[in-house]
Amino acid sequence: MKLIFLDIDGTLVPAGSNVPPESALDAIRRTQRLGNKVFLCTGRNYAMLKPLLKYGFDGMVASAGGYVTIGSEIVYDHPMGKEETEAALKVLHDNGVFCTVEAKDATYGDENLSDFLANADGDNSEIERWRKALSESLDILPMSQYDGRPVYKIVIMCQKAEQLDPAKALLEKDYDFVIQEVKAHGNCQNGELINRAFDKGRGVVRIAEKLGVDIKDTYGFGDSMNDLTMIEAVGTSVCMNNGAEALKKISDLVVPAVEEDGLMKGFIKLGLI
């Protein structure tokens, strides 16, 4: 049995979409019929990936590794503490950093985030996902409505890298600042604040160990720098051609872009179907 882990935005679907190409769905169904299992492996929380569950995945590494399931079984569940969430939001907001907080079943964003994104020049799949999510009102609630429910991840966006320095000084011991690759002259820093207790790579390992599958029989498909730990953990790593150059350099295989049937072509090349 092989275990296949798929990032969502820029890998399984065009950034911000919830509709995979038919070729990708065909590849997934065919490999499952051979006895392999396919998992979502994403920075999205459960609420934002839920529209994809109808396609029959075998489980998920969600919230960048903070929430892991096999079928209906919860394998790992590790939200931030309330005090940590409050401290992180305060230092980030005090320095002009725009934030979204992701609970398991809800996402809250700063009310003026859409104005910032309208002028952001980041050119990566995560920026495009948030632009689309906000423009289509995909269940992102105003930060003023945040009710204190447990948070798994904070997404961060700002104009200058130095705006993150105070937050790093306070939080970097326990939280990893995963910053996306941007164009050389881009005016947007965007990324995620992720608890060092987990990551996508450890989510992969947790599932493999639970199922008794050797890590050499795991495959990971991604496109952005928040896929790095997954790419490093799996037995065979694959980057989409629309992905970050830094990720392509360390991946075992680069396949065509998501819109060019990249998943299907990758599955064929790797003998997964």
Short mmCIF file of C-alpha atoms in Angstrom, two decimals:
data_model
loop_
_atom_site.label_atom_id
_atom_site.label_comp_id
_atom_site.label_asym_id
_atom_site.label_seq_id
_atom_site.Cartn_x
_atom_site.Cartn_y
_atom_site.Cartn_z
CA MET A 1 0.00 0.00 0.00
CA LYS A 2 1.21 3.47 -0.94
CA LEU A 3 0.19 6.66 0.88
CA ILE A 4 -0.20 9.80 -1.24
CA PHE A 5 -0.41 13.28 0.30
CA LEU A 6 -1.79 16.19 -1.72
CA ASP A 7 -1.58 19.88 -0.98
CA ILE A 8 -4.74 21.68 -2.11
CA ASP A 9 -4.14 25.20 -3.45
CA GLY A 10 -1.88 25.22 -6.49
CA THR A 11 -1.57 21.41 -6.41
CA LEU A 12 -4.94 19.64 -6.36
CA VAL A 13 -6.90 22.71 -7.49
CA PRO A 14 -6.10 26.13 -8.96
CA ALA A 15 -5.43 28.50 -6.06
CA GLY A 16 -8.61 29.40 -4.20
CA SER A 17 -10.78 26.86 -6.04
CA ASN A 18 -12.60 23.85 -4.61
CA VAL A 19 -12.93 22.01 -7.93
CA PRO A 20 -10.09 19.65 -8.96
CA PRO A 21 -9.51 18.94 -12.66
CA GLU A 22 -11.31 15.79 -13.75
CA SER A 23 -7.93 14.26 -14.61
CA ALA A 24 -6.84 14.65 -10.98
CA LEU A 25 -10.01 13.01 -9.68
CA ASP A 26 -9.57 10.16 -12.16
CA ALA A 27 -5.99 9.62 -10.98
CA ILE A 28 -7.08 9.57 -7.33
CA ARG A 29 -9.87 7.07 -7.93
CA ARG A 30 -7.62 4.81 -9.98
CA THR A 31 -4.86 4.67 -7.38
CA GLN A 32 -7.40 4.03 -4.60
CA ARG A 33 -8.76 1.09 -6.58
CA LEU A 34 -5.25 -0.35 -6.53
CA GLY A 35 -5.33 -0.27 -2.71
CA ASN A 36 -3.45 2.97 -2.17
CA LYS A 37 -4.72 5.76 0.13
CA VAL A 38 -4.89 9.47 -0.70
CA PHE A 39 -4.84 12.19 1.94
CA LEU A 40 -5.26 15.94 1.80
CA CYS A 41 -2.19 17.65 3.29
CA THR A 42 -2.91 21.33 3.61
CA GLY A 43 -2.63 24.55 5.52
CA ARG A 44 -6.40 24.93 5.22
CA ASN A 45 -8.48 24.28 8.30
CA TYR A 46 -11.30 21.73 8.29
CA ALA A 47 -13.92 24.37 7.42
CA MET A 48 -12.05 25.55 4.31
CA LEU A 49 -11.22 22.06 3.02
CA LYS A 50 -14.64 20.58 3.76
CA PRO A 51 -16.01 21.23 0.21
CA LEU A 52 -13.39 18.78 -1.10
CA LEU A 53 -14.36 15.87 1.14
CA LYS A 54 -17.10 14.76 -1.25
CA TYR A 55 -14.37 13.47 -3.55
CA GLY A 56 -13.61 10.58 -1.20
CA PHE A 57 -10.22 11.18 0.40
CA ASP A 58 -8.93 8.72 2.98
CA GLY A 59 -8.16 11.36 5.60
CA MET A 60 -6.34 14.63 6.09
CA VAL A 61 -3.40 16.52 7.47
CA ALA A 62 -5.19 19.83 8.05
CA SER A 63 -4.22 23.14 9.67
CA ALA A 64 -0.60 22.57 8.61
CA GLY A 65 -0.44 19.40 10.71
CA GLY A 66 -2.41 20.54 13.74
CA TYR A 67 -5.42 18.34 12.94
CA VAL A 68 -4.85 14.86 11.47
CA THR A 69 -7.39 12.16 10.63
CA ILE A 70 -7.59 8.73 9.01
CA GLY A 71 -11.14 8.24 7.84
CA SER A 72 -13.32 9.37 10.76
CA GLU A 73 -10.60 8.71 13.36
CA ILE A 74 -8.80 11.73 14.82
CA VAL A 75 -5.09 10.88 15.00
CA TYR A 76 -3.80 14.25 16.27
CA ASP A 77 -5.48 17.44 17.51
CA HIS A 78 -3.36 20.33 18.82
CA PRO A 79 -4.82 23.87 18.87
CA MET A 80 -3.00 26.91 20.28
CA GLY A 81 -3.62 27.96 23.86
CA LYS A 82 -5.91 30.93 24.47
CA GLU A 83 -3.16 33.09 26.00
CA GLU A 84 -0.78 32.29 23.14
CA THR A 85 -3.39 33.28 20.57
CA GLU A 86 -4.11 36.58 22.31
CA ALA A 87 -0.40 37.42 22.70
CA ALA A 88 0.34 36.61 19.07
CA LEU A 89 -2.53 38.70 17.71
CA LYS A 90 -1.60 41.65 19.89
CA VAL A 91 2.05 41.86 18.84
CA LEU A 92 1.18 41.30 15.18
CA HIS A 93 -1.59 43.91 15.12
CA ASP A 94 0.57 46.38 17.06
CA ASN A 95 3.05 46.25 14.18
CA GLY A 96 0.55 46.61 11.34
CA VAL A 97 0.45 42.94 10.35
CA PHE A 98 -2.81 41.71 8.86
CA CYS A 99 -4.05 38.41 10.27
CA THR A 100 -6.54 35.64 9.81
CA VAL A 101 -7.07 33.09 12.56
CA GLU A 102 -8.15 29.57 11.73
CA ALA A 103 -10.16 27.52 14.18
CA LYS A 104 -11.21 24.02 13.16
CA ASP A 105 -14.64 25.07 11.92
CA ALA A 106 -14.34 28.82 11.28
CA THR A 107 -11.93 31.43 9.91
CA TYR A 108 -11.77 35.06 11.00
CA GLY A 109 -9.98 37.85 9.12
CA ASP A 110 -9.09 41.47 9.80
CA GLU A 111 -11.83 43.63 8.36
CA ASN A 112 -9.47 45.67 6.15
CA LEU A 113 -7.55 42.65 4.81
CA SER A 114 -9.31 42.81 1.44
CA ASP A 115 -8.02 46.36 0.88
CA PHE A 116 -4.47 45.20 1.60
CA LEU A 117 -4.76 42.21 -0.72
CA ALA A 118 -6.11 44.36 -3.55
CA ASN A 119 -2.69 46.02 -3.76
CA ALA A 120 -0.50 43.13 -2.64
CA ASP A 121 2.11 41.95 -5.13
CA GLY A 122 3.05 38.54 -3.78
CA ASP A 123 2.50 36.20 -6.76
CA ASN A 124 2.10 32.88 -4.93
CA SER A 125 -0.76 30.42 -4.50
CA GLU A 126 -1.50 31.41 -0.91
CA ILE A 127 -2.02 35.09 -1.80
CA GLU A 128 -4.29 34.04 -4.67
CA ARG A 129 -6.27 31.73 -2.38
CA TRP A 130 -6.96 34.55 0.07
CA ARG A 131 -7.87 37.00 -2.69
CA LYS A 132 -10.40 34.55 -4.06
CA ALA A 133 -11.72 33.58 -0.65
CA LEU A 134 -12.35 37.19 0.29
CA SER A 135 -13.77 38.24 -3.06
CA GLU A 136 -16.27 35.37 -2.97
CA SER A 137 -17.01 35.64 0.77
CA LEU A 138 -16.07 32.03 1.37
CA ASP A 139 -17.06 31.86 5.03
CA ILE A 140 -14.38 34.22 6.33
CA LEU A 141 -15.90 36.05 9.28
CA PRO A 142 -14.82 39.49 10.55
CA MET A 143 -12.18 39.38 13.29
CA SER A 144 -14.57 41.34 15.51
CA GLN A 145 -16.76 38.21 15.64
CA TYR A 146 -13.98 35.92 16.88
CA ASP A 147 -15.41 34.24 19.98
CA GLY A 148 -12.29 32.73 21.53
CA ARG A 149 -12.67 29.22 20.14
CA PRO A 150 -9.37 27.25 19.84
CA VAL A 151 -7.10 28.41 17.00
CA TYR A 152 -4.72 26.15 15.09
CA LYS A 153 -2.92 28.65 12.88
CA ILE A 154 -2.51 32.37 12.23
CA VAL A 155 -1.99 33.59 8.66
CA ILE A 156 0.13 36.75 8.45
CA MET A 157 0.44 39.39 5.72
CA CYS A 158 2.32 42.68 5.72
CA GLN A 159 4.29 45.01 3.46
CA LYS A 160 7.74 44.73 5.04
CA ALA A 161 9.61 41.83 6.60
CA GLU A 162 10.72 43.95 9.56
CA GLN A 163 7.11 44.29 10.68
CA LEU A 164 7.39 40.66 11.80
CA ASP A 165 10.54 41.17 13.90
CA PRO A 166 8.78 41.98 17.23
CA ALA A 167 6.51 38.96 16.85
CA LYS A 168 9.49 36.73 16.05
CA ALA A 169 11.34 37.97 19.14
CA LEU A 170 8.35 37.05 21.29
CA LEU A 171 7.12 33.87 19.62
CA GLU A 172 9.79 32.25 17.45
CA LYS A 173 10.92 29.88 20.21
CA ASP A 174 7.59 28.07 20.05
CA TYR A 175 6.25 29.07 16.62
CA ASP A 176 7.68 28.76 13.15
CA PHE A 177 7.20 31.73 10.79
CA VAL A 178 6.70 30.06 7.41
CA ILE A 179 7.06 32.83 4.82
CA GLN A 180 6.07 32.26 1.20
CA GLU A 181 8.33 32.89 -1.78
CA VAL A 182 7.54 36.26 -3.40
CA LYS A 183 8.66 38.09 -6.52
CA ALA A 184 11.94 39.99 -6.21
CA HIS A 185 10.17 43.34 -6.17
CA GLY A 186 6.95 42.25 -4.49
CA ASN A 187 5.43 44.47 -1.81
CA CYS A 188 3.86 41.72 0.28
CA GLN A 189 5.21 39.36 2.90
CA ASN A 190 2.80 36.52 3.54
CA GLY A 191 2.99 33.31 5.46
CA GLU A 192 1.83 31.40 8.50
CA LEU A 193 2.56 31.24 12.20
CA ILE A 194 2.66 27.52 13.02
CA ASN A 195 3.20 25.80 16.35
CA ARG A 196 6.55 24.00 16.41
CA ALA A 197 4.77 21.04 18.00
CA PHE A 198 3.52 20.01 14.56
CA ASP A 199 3.90 20.49 10.82
CA LYS A 200 2.78 18.82 7.61
CA GLY A 201 5.76 16.49 7.64
CA ARG A 202 5.00 15.16 11.10
CA GLY A 203 1.38 14.75 10.03
CA VAL A 204 2.59 12.49 7.22
CA VAL A 205 4.69 10.47 9.67
CA ARG A 206 1.81 10.14 12.14
CA ILE A 207 -0.45 8.67 9.45
CA ALA A 208 2.25 6.34 8.09
CA GLU A 209 3.04 5.02 11.56
CA LYS A 210 -0.62 4.56 12.42
CA LEU A 211 -1.18 2.53 9.24
CA GLY A 212 2.10 0.63 9.52
CA VAL A 213 3.39 1.90 6.18
CA ASP A 214 7.12 2.44 5.60
CA ILE A 215 7.92 6.10 4.93
CA LYS A 216 9.60 5.07 1.67
CA ASP A 217 6.13 4.21 0.39
CA THR A 218 4.79 7.72 0.89
CA TYR A 219 4.44 10.37 -1.83
CA GLY A 220 3.89 14.10 -1.38
CA PHE A 221 2.70 16.63 -3.99
CA GLY A 222 3.01 20.37 -3.24
CA ASP A 223 3.75 23.77 -4.68
CA SER A 224 4.61 26.34 -1.99
CA MET A 225 7.02 26.76 0.90
CA ASN A 226 4.42 25.70 3.45
CA ASP A 227 4.76 22.25 1.83
CA LEU A 228 8.47 22.06 2.71
CA THR A 229 8.15 19.75 5.71
CA MET A 230 5.88 17.40 3.76
CA ILE A 231 8.36 17.36 0.86
CA GLU A 232 11.19 16.59 3.28
CA ALA A 233 9.27 13.84 5.11
CA VAL A 234 7.87 11.71 2.29
CA GLY A 235 9.71 8.94 0.50
CA THR A 236 9.13 10.59 -2.91
CA SER A 237 8.59 14.34 -3.22
CA VAL A 238 6.87 16.09 -6.12
CA CYS A 239 6.55 19.81 -6.90
CA MET A 240 4.14 21.30 -9.39
CA ASN A 241 5.69 23.36 -12.17
CA ASN A 242 3.63 26.35 -11.01
CA GLY A 243 5.31 26.06 -7.59
CA ALA A 244 8.09 27.86 -5.75
CA GLU A 245 11.51 27.60 -7.36
CA ALA A 246 13.11 26.73 -4.02
CA LEU A 247 10.74 23.78 -3.62
CA LYS A 248 11.39 22.52 -7.13
CA LYS A 249 15.12 22.38 -6.42
CA ILE A 250 14.77 19.93 -3.55
CA SER A 251 11.92 17.79 -4.90
CA ASP A 252 12.53 14.41 -6.52
CA LEU A 253 10.22 15.22 -9.42
CA VAL A 254 8.65 18.32 -11.01
CA VAL A 255 5.38 17.77 -12.87
CA PRO A 256 3.25 20.09 -15.03
CA ALA A 257 1.03 22.72 -13.42
CA VAL A 258 -2.29 21.81 -11.83
CA GLU A 259 -4.16 23.25 -14.83
CA GLU A 260 -2.07 21.07 -17.16
CA ASP A 261 -3.08 17.72 -15.63
CA GLY A 262 0.03 17.67 -13.44
CA LEU A 263 -1.33 15.23 -10.86
CA MET A 264 -2.41 12.67 -13.43
CA LYS A 265 0.94 12.90 -15.23
CA GLY A 266 2.80 12.60 -11.93
CA PHE A 267 0.81 9.54 -10.85
CA ILE A 268 1.53 7.88 -14.20
CA LYS A 269 5.25 8.67 -14.08
CA LEU A 270 5.56 7.31 -10.53
CA GLY A 271 3.61 4.14 -11.29
CA LEU A 272 0.81 4.99 -8.87
CA ILE A 273 -1.83 4.12 -11.50
#
